[in-house]
XYZ file of C-alpha atoms in Angstrom:
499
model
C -0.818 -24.355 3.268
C -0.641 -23.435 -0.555
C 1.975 -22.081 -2.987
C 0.804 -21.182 -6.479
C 3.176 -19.821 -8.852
C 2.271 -17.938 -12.215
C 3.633 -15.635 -14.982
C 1.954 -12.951 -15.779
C 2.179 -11.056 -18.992
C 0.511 -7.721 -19.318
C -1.138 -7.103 -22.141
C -2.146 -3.718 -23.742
C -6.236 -4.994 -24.332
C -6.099 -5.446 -20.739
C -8.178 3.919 13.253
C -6.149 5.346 16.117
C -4.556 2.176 16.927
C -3.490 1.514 12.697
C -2.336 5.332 12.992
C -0.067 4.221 16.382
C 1.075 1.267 14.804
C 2.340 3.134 11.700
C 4.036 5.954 13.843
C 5.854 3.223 16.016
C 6.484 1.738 12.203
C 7.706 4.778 11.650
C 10.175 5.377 14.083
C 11.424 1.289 13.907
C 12.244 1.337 10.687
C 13.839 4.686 10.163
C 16.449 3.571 13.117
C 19.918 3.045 11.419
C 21.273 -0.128 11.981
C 24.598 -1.521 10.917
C 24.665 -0.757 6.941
C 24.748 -3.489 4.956
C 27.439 -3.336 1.735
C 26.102 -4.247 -1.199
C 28.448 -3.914 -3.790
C 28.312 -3.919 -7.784
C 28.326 -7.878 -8.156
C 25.166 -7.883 -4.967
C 23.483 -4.484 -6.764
C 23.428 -6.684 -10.507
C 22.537 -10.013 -9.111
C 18.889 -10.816 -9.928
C 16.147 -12.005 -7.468
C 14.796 -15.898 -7.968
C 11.786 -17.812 -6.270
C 13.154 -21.150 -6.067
C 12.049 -24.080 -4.985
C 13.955 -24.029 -2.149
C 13.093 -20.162 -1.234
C 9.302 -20.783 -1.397
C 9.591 -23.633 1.321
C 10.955 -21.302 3.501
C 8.886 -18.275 2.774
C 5.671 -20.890 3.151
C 7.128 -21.893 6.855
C 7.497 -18.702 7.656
C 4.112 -17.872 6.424
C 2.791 -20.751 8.273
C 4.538 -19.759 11.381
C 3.343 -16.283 11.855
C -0.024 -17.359 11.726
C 0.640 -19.966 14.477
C 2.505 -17.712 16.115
C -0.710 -15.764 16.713
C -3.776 -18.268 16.111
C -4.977 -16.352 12.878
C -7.925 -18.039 11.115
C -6.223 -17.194 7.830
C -3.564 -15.341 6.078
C -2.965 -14.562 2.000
C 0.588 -13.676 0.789
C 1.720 -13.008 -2.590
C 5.089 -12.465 -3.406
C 6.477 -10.871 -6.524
C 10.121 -11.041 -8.345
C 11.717 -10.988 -11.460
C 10.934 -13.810 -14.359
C 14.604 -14.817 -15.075
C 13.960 -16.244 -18.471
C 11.908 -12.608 -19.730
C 14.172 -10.265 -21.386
C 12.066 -7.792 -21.428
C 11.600 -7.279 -17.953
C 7.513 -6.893 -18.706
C 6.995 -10.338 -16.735
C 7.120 -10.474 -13.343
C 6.638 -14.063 -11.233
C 4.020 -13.922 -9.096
C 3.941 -16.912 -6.409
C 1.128 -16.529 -3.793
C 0.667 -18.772 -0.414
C -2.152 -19.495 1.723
C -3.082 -20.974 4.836
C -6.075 -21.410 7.335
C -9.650 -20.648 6.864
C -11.495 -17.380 6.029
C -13.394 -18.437 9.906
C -12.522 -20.379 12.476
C -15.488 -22.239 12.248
C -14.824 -23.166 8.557
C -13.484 -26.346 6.440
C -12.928 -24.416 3.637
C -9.573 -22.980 2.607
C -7.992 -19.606 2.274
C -6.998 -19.038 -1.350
C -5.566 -16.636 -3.522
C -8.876 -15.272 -4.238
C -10.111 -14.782 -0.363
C -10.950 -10.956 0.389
C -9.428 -9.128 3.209
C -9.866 -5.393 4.287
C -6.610 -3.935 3.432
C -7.375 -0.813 5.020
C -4.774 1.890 5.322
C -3.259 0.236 2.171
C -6.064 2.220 0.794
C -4.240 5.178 1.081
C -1.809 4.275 -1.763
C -4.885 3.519 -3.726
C -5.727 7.307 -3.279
C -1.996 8.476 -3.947
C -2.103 6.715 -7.168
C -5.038 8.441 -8.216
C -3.325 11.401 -7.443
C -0.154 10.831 -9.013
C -2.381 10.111 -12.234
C -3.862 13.809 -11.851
C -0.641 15.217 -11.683
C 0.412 13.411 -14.465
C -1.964 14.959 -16.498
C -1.816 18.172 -15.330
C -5.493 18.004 -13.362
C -3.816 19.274 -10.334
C -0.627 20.071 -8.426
C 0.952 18.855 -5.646
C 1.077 22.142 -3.769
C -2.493 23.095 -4.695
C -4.450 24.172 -1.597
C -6.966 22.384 -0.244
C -9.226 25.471 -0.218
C -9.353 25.727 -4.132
C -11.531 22.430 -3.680
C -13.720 22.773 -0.928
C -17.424 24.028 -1.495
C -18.914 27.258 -1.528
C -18.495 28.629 1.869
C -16.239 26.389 3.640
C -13.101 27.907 4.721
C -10.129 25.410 5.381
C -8.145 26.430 8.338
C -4.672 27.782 7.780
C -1.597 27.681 10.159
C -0.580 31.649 11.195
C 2.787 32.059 12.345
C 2.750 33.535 16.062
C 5.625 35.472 15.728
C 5.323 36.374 12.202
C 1.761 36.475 11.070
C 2.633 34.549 8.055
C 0.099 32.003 6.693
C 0.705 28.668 5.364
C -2.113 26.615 3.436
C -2.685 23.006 3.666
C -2.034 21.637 0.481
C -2.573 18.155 -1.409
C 1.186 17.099 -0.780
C 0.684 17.778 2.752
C -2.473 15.270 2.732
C -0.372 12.694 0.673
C 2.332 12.699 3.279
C 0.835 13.126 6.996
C 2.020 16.535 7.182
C -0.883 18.548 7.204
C -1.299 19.616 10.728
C -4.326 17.155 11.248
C -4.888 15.172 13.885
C -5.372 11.282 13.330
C -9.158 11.540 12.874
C -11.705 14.558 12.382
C -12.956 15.904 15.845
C -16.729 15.338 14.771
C -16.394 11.445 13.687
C -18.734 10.388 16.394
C -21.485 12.007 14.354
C -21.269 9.343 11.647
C -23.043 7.392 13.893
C -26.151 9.670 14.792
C -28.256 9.327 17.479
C -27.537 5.348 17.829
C -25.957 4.971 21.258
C -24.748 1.697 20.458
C -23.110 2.441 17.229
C -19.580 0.696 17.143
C -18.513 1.717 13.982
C -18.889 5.458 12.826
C -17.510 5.420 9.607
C -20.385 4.329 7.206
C -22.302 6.885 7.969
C -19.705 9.201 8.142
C -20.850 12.072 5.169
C -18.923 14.361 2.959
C -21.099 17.141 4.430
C -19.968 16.195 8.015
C -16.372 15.996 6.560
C -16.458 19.597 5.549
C -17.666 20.398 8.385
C -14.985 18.942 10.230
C -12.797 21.729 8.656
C -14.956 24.285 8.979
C -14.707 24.237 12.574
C -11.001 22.974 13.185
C -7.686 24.259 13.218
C -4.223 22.935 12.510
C -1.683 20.934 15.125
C 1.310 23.010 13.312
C 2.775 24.450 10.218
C 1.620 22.210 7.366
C 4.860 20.638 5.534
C 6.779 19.976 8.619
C 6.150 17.337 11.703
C 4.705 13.996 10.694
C 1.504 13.115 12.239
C -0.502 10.145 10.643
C -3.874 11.373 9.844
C -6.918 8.960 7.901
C -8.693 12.328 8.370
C -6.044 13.800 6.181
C -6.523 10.993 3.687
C -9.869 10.309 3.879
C -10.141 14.059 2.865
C -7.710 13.630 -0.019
C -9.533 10.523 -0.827
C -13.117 12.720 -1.457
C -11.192 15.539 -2.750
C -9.768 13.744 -5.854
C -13.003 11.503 -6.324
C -14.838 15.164 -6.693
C -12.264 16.493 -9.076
C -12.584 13.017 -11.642
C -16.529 13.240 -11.277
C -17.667 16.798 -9.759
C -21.442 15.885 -10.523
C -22.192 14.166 -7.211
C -23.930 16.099 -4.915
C -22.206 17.125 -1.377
C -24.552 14.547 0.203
C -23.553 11.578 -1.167
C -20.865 9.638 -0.948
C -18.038 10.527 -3.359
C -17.327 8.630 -6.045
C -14.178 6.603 -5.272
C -14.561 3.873 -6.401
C -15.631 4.521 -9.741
C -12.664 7.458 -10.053
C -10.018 4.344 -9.019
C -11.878 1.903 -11.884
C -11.635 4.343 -14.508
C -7.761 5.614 -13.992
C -6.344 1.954 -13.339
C -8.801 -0.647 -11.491
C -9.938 -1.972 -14.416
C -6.833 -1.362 -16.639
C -5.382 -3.702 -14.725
C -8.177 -6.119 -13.763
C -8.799 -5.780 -10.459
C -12.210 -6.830 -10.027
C -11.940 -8.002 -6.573
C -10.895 -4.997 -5.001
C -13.802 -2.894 -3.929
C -15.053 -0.678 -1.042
C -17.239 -1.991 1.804
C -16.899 -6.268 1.573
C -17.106 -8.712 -1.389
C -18.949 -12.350 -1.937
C -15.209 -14.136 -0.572
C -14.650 -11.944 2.335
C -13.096 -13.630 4.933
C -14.767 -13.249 8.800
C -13.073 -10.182 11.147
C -11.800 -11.061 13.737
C -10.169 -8.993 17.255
C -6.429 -10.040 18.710
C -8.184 -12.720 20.940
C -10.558 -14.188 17.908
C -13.504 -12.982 19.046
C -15.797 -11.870 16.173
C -16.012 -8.248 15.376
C -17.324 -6.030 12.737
C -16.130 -4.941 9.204
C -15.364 -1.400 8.358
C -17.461 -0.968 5.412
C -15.842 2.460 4.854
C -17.886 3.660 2.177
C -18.544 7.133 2.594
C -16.646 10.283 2.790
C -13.324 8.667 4.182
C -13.500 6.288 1.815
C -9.776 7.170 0.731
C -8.544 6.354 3.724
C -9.036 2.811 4.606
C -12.161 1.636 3.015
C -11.007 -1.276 0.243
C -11.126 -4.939 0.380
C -8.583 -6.928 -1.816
C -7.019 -10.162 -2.153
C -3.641 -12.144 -2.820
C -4.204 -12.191 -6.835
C -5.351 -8.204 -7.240
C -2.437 -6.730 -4.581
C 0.389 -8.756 -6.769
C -1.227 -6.991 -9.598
C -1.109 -3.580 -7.894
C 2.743 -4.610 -6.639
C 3.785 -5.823 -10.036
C 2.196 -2.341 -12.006
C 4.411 -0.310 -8.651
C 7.545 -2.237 -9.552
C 7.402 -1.469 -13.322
C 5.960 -4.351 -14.581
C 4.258 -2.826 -17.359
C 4.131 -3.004 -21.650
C 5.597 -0.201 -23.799
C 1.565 0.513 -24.304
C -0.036 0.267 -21.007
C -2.580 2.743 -20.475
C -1.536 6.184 -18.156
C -3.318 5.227 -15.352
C -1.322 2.797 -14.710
C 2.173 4.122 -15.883
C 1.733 6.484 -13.266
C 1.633 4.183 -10.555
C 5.274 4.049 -9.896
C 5.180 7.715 -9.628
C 4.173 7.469 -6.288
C 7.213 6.004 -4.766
C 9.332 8.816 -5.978
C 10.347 11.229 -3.090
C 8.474 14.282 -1.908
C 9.051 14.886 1.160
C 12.186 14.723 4.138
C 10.625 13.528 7.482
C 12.558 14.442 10.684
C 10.205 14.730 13.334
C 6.946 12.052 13.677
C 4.216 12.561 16.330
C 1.901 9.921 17.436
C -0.089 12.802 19.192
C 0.582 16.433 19.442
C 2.823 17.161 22.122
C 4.323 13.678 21.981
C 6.800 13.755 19.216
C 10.656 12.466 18.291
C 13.335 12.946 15.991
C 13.494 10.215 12.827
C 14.925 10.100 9.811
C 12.962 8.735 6.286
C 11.261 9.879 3.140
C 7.993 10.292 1.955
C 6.383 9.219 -1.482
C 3.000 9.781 -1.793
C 1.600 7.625 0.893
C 4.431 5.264 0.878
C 6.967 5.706 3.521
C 10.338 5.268 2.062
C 13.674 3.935 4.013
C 17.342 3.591 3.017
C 18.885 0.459 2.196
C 20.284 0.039 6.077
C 17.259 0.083 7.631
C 16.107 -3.276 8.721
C 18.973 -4.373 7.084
C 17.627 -5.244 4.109
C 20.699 -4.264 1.127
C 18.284 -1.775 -0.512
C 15.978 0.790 -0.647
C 12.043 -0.314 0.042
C 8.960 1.019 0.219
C 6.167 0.653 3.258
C 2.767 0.439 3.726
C 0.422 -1.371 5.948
C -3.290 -1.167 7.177
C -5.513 -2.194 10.002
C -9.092 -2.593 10.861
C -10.871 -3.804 13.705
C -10.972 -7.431 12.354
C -8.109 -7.516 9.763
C -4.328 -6.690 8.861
C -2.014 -6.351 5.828
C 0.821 -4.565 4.951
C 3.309 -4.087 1.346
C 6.474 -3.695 1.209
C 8.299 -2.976 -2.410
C 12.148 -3.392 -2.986
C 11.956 -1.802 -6.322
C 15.934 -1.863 -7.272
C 15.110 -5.382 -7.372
C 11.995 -5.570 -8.991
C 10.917 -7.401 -5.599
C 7.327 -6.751 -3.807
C 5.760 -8.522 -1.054
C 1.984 -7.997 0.213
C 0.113 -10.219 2.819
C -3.704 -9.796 4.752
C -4.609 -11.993 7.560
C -8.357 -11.874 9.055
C -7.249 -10.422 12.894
C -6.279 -6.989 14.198
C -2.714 -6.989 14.538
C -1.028 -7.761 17.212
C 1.786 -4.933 18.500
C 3.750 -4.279 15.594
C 3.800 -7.870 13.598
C 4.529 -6.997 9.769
C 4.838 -9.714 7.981
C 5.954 -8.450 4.666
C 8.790 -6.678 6.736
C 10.292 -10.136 7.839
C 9.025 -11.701 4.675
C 11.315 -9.147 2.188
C 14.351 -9.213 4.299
C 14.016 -13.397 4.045
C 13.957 -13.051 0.333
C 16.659 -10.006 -0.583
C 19.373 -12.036 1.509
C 18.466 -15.673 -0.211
C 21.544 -16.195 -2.376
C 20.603 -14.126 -5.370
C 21.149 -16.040 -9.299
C 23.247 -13.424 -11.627
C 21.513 -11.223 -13.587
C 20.975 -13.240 -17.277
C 22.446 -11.049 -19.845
C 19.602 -9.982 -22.736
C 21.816 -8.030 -24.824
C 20.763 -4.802 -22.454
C 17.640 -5.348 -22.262
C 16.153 -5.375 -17.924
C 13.519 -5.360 -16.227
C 12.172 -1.869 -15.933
C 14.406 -0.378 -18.479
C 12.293 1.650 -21.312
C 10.286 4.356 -21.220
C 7.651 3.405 -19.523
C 9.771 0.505 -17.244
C 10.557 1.076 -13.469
C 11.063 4.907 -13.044
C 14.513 6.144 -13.958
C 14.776 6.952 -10.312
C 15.637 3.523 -9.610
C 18.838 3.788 -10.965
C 21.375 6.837 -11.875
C 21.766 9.851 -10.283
C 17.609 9.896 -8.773
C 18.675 6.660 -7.615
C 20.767 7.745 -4.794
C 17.607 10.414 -3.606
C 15.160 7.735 -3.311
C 14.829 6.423 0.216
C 12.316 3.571 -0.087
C 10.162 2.375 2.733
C 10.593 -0.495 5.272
C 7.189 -2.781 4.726
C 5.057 -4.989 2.778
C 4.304 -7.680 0.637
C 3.985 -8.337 -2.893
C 3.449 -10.931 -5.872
C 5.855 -12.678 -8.520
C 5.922 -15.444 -10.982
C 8.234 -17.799 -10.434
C 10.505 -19.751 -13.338
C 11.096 -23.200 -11.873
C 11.141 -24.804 -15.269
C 11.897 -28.311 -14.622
C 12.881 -28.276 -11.116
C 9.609 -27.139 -10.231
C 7.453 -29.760 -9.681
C 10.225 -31.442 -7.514
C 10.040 -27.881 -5.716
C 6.400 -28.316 -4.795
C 6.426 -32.107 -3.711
C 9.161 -30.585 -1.377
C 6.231 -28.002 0.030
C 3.648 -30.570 -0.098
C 1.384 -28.491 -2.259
C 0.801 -28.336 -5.759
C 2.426 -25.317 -7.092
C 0.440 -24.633 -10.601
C 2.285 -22.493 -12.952
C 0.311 -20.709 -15.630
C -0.071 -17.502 -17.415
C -2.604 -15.154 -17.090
C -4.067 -12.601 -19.010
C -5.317 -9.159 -17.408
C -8.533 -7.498 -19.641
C -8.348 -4.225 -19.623
């Protein structure tokens, strides 16, 4: 096992069984237990990887994955750089252990791809967060105003009323369309192969459409919860279309290229990408038997279809937190936007007809708990993913400038979130006081963590139970005892993002 530390400075040149496991997410997390106080002296105190902290989050690393015979797992952990007054700086530390396959010598690193998935989906929400931003669209814009020439999207009509509601892109963005989990004509991605395992490649934006075209809705859209990757996937296409409308209906949209020009490559993520990489690591099912990868290219592309690793997701946690120069380009300011409220969830369904009561927010994608659930002293933000051969999941605590993100090459097993168990180990550490900088913190400014985060907003934001993130760590001097501890060489550096 590993543990790298860095600073990084931003600079201005710079499935149905993932869709059960986030409802039973879902419904965990948003279960109140005891409240934990955290008072004015526990709200100010400031969040430290130390030495001491990264031992234990690298056991705990290293026994999850022996916990469940994973060929590898990539975490990244992100929290405030003490000795940075301008709160610009976040410490990134990242940890690795096993192989990319089980029949390999060769290390996980930093820099080994995993699908992320369903982590996709916040992907897609900042994208849309950007457009809103800049006036391109509107959350409550229908769905229909989008589709092509003579495809009607179906509307919910009240029974008793006649009234009609519209599906619109905040319903996408938040599982509350009225969709089921995935479009009723997926099989045809697969054609006339008989053998096909995996539908989604050549699942088409035409076929997508058509999916519409011929369905109806579960309920009223805006109300029950029901996770959908159709609903995503559709958002996904929908937003590609509006940043380049010049691709024809029967090719794949262009989502990728729509996430690389409003903040992928702001923020120099070069190894995130749809489909797999040159460093992917090998699939694998619960019982580590090979299986196949995703390769979610086409018109559901939004939904699940990137692969990422340790270094790019504590990039994407770090820009979330508010990690961010006075200068850094739009696409990227918006980010945050996303874990801003939008919608109250009281009722989640894994399936229609099988529904219960809960109690959490939605941003846009991110599911967003109080600071009592889990226990975990403050508000966080959720988000994991699932494929047939990999896992991951992010979870942001953004009152303390604290993300975690992790990926591991094996369909999860039951409900095992990592990042979950791997936030609540670090928020309860004993925190160092906040330095004083003469009033300058992290996330302060105008384009700093979102005012939400504190004041008035603050107490309206109900951040999410998950996840996993990245931080550089300030061990000055005690830091090299700090690795010899961990028996790994912890390498601090700085490094620079191209925009």
């Amino acid at each position: 096992m590993t543990g790298r530390t860095s600073r990084r400075r931003w600079y201005s040149s710079m499935g149905a069984a993932a869709a059960a496991a986030a409802m039973a997410a879902a419904v965990i997390l948003s279960a109140p237990p005891a409240a934990v106080a955290a008072g004015d002296d526990a709200e100010s105190a400031l969040v430290t990887m130390t030495p001491e902290l990264a031992k234990k989050v690298q056991n705990h690393v290293e026994s999850f994955r022996a916990r469940y015979g994973i060929s590898g797992m990539s975490v990244a952990v992100v929290t405030p750089d003490p000795g940075d007054p301008t709160g610009t700086t976040p410490v990134v530390t990242t940890f690795s252990v096993g192989t990319p396959s089980l029949d390999s010598a060769e290390p996980v690193t930093a820099s080994t791809q995993f699908e992320i998935a369903s982590e996709t989906k916040i992907f897609t929400a900042d994208l849309l967060a950007h457009l809103v931003a800049t006036g391109a669209v509107s959350l409550d814009d229908r769905v229909q105003q989008f589709a092509p020439p003579g495809v009607t999207v179906p509307v919910w009509t009240d029974p008793e009323t006649g009234e009609t509601t519209h599906i619109t892109l905040r319903d996408l963005a938040t599982h509350q369309a009225g969709l089921t989990d995935l479009p009723g004509n997926f099989a045809d991605g697969c054609g006339n192969d008989l053998d096909c395992a995996n539908w989604r490649p050549g699942y088409t934006r035409t076929m997508l459409w058509d999916s519409l075209a011929s369905g109806s809705l579960l309920w009223k859209p805006g109300t029950d919860w029901l996770y959908s990757n159709w609903g995503f996937g559709l958002l996904g296409t929908v937003l590609a279309d509006i940043v380049d409308p010049s691709v024809p209906v029967e090719e794949p949209p262009a989502y990728q290229a729509a996430l690389e020009s409003t903040f992928l490559g702001a923020l120099g993520m070069t190894s995130t990408v749809l489909g797999t990489g040159p460093a992917i690591a090998t699939p694998y099912t619960s019982e580590n038997a090979p299986t196949f990868y995703w390769d979610d290219t086409n018109a559901l592309a939004g939904e699940g279809g990137l692969v990422s690793t340790a270094t790019d997701m504590s990039t994407f946690v770090a820009a979330h937190l508010g990690y961010l120069p006075q200068d850094a380009p739009a696409g990227v300011r918006t980010m945050a936007d996303t874990l801003k409220p939008v919608s109250a969830i009281t009722t989640v369904c894994s399936e229609p007809g099988s529904c219960q009561a809960s109690d959490f927010r939605m941003g846009l994608g991110w599911q967003l708990h109080s600071a009592s659930a889990s226990d975990m002293g403050t508000e966080w933000a959720f988000k994991n993913g699932g494929t047939a051969g990999f896992a991951s999941d992010t979870v942001l605590a953004p009152a303390k400038g604290v993300g975690v993100t992790t990926m591991w090459n094996q369909n999860r097993v039951g409900s095992a979130e990592p990042g979950i168990e791997l936030l609540g180990l670090i928020l309860h550490e004993k925190p160092a006081p906040r330095p004083d900088h003469g009033g300058g913190e992290h996330g302060g400014g105008e384009h700093g963590r979102d005012e939400h985060d504190r004041g008035a907003e603050h107490d309206e934001a109900r951040l999410a139970d998950t996840g996993q993130a990245t931080s550089p760590v300030g061990w000055r001097a005690a830091g090299a005892a700090g690795l010899l501890l961990l028996g790994a060489a912890l390498v601090a550096r700085r490094r620079r993002n191209a925009l």
